[in-house]
mmCIF file of C-alpha atoms in Angstrom:
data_model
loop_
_atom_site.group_PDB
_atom_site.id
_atom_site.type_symbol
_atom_site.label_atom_id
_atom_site.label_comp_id
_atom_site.label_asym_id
_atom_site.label_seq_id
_atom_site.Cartn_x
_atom_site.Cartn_y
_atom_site.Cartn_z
ATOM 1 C CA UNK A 1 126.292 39.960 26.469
ATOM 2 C CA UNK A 2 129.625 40.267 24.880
ATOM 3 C CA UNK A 3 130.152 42.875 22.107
ATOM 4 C CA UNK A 4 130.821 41.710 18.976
ATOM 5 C CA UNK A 5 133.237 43.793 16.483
ATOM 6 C CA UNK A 6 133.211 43.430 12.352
ATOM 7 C CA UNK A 7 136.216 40.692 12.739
ATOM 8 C CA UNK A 8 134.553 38.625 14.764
ATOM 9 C CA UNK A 9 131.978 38.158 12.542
ATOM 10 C CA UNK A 10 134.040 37.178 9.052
ATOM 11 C CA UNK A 11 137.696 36.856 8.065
ATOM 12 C CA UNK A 12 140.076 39.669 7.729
ATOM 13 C CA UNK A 13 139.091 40.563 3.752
ATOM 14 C CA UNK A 14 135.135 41.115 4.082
ATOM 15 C CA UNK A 15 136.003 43.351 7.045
ATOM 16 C CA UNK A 16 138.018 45.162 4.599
ATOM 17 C CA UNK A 17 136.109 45.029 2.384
ATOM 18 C CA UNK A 18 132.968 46.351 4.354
ATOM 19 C CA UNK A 19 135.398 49.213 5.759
ATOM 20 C CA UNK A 20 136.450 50.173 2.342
ATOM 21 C CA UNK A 21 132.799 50.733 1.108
ATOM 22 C CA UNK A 22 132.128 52.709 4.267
ATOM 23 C CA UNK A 23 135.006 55.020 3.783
ATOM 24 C CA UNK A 24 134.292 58.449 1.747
ATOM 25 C CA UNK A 25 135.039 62.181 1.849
ATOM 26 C CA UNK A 26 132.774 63.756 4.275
ATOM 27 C CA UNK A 27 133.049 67.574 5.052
ATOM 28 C CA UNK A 28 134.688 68.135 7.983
ATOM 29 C CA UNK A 29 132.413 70.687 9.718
ATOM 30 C CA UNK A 30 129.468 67.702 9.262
ATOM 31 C CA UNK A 31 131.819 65.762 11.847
ATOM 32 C CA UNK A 32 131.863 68.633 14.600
ATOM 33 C CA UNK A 33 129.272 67.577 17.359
ATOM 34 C CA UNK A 34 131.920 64.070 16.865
ATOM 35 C CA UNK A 35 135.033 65.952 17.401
ATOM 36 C CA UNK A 36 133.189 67.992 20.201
ATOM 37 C CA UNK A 37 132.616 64.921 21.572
ATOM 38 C CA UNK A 38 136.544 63.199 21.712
ATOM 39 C CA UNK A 39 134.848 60.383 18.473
ATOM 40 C CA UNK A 40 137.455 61.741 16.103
ATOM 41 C CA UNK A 41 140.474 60.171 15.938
ATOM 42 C CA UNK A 42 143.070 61.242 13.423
ATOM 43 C CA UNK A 43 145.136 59.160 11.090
ATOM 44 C CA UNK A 44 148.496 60.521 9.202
ATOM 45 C CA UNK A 45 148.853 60.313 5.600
ATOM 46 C CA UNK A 46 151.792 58.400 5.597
ATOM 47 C CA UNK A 47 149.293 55.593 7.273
ATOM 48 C CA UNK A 48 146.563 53.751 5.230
ATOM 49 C CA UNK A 49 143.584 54.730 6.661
ATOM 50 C CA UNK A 50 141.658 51.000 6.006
ATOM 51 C CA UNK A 51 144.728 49.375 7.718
ATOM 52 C CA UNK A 52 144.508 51.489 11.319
ATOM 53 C CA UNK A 53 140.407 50.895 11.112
ATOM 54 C CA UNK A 54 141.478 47.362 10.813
ATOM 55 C CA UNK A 55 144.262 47.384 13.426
ATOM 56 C CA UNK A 56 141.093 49.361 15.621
ATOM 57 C CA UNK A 57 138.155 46.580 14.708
ATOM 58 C CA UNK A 58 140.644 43.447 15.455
ATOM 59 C CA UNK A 59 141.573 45.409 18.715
ATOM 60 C CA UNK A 60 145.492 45.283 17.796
ATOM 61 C CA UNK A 61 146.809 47.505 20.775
ATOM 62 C CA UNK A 62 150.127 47.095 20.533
ATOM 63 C CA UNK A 63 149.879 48.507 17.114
ATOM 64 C CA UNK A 64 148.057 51.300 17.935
ATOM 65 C CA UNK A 65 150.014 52.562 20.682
ATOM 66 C CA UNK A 66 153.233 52.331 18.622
ATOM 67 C CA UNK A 67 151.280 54.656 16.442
ATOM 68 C CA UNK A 68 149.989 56.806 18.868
ATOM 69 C CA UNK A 69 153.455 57.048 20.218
ATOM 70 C CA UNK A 70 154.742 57.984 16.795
ATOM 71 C CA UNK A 71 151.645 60.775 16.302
ATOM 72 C CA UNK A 72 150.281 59.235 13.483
ATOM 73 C CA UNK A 73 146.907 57.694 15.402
ATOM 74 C CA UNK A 74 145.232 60.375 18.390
ATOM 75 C CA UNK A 75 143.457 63.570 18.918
ATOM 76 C CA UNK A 76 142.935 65.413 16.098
ATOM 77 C CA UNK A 77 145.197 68.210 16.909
ATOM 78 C CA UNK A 78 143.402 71.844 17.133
ATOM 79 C CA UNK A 79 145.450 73.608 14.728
ATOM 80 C CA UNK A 80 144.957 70.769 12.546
ATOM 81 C CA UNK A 81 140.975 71.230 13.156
ATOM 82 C CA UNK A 82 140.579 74.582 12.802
ATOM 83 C CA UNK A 83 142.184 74.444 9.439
ATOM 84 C CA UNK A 84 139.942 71.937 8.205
ATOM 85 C CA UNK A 85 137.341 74.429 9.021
ATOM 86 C CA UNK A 86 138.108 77.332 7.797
ATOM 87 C CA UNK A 87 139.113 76.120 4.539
ATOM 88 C CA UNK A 88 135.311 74.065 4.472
ATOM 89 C CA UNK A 89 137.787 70.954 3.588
ATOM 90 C CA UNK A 90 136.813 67.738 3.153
ATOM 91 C CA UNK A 91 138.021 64.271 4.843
ATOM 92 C CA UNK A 92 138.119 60.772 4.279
ATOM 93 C CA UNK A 93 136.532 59.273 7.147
ATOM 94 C CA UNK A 94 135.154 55.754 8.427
ATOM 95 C CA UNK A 95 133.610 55.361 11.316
ATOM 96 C CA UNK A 96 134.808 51.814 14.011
ATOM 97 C CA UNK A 97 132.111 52.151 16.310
ATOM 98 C CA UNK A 98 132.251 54.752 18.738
ATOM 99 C CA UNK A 99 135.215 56.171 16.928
ATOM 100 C CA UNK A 100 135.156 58.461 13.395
ATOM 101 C CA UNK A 101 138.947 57.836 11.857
ATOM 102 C CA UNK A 102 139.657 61.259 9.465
ATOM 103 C CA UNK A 103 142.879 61.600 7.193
ATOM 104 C CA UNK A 104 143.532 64.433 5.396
ATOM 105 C CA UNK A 105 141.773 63.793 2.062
ATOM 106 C CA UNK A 106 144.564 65.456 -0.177
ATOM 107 C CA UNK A 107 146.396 62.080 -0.251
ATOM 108 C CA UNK A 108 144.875 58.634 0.842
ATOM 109 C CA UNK A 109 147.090 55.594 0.763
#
């Protein structure tokens, strides 16, 4: 059976749309057993967070990897982390199947 992803079901503006009204601020210690887990993937400000969970759902790895080369797609660094939970901040977060995307929720693009 062959796994089917958001844009394979409809055309590139109800996937954004759907991904826009799954995105909200979540605290970020509600998203540990995630990050324990290597699900969280973080996204730079500088980035629109709907546009890399697009580039993600339409499986755009060339994209990505320019990204991830760049740092602003991968790992969630730890400093980064640990921040986050010490100051009980929240994150703006939507989730691409098995994959939680977080950016910084003091600016969102």
């Amino acid at each position: 059976m062959e796994r089917t992803t958001p844009m394979a079901d409809g055309n590139a503006d109800d996937v954004r749309s759907k991904l826009n009204l799954e995105t909200a601020r979540i605290p970020w210690k509600e998203l540990q057993t995630y990050f324990a887990r290597g699900h969280v993937v973080y996204v730079a400000r500088s980035l629109d967070l709907l546009a890399v969970a697009e580039t993600l759902t339409a499986d755009d790895r060339s994209q990505l990897e320019t990204w991830m080369k760049n740092r602003e797609v991968g790992d969630v660094p730890a400093d980064l982390a640990h921040g986050w939970y010490e100051a009980d901040a929240s994150v703006w977060a939507v989730v691409v199947a098995p994959w939680v995307l977080v950016q910084d929720s003091e600016t969102r693009n």
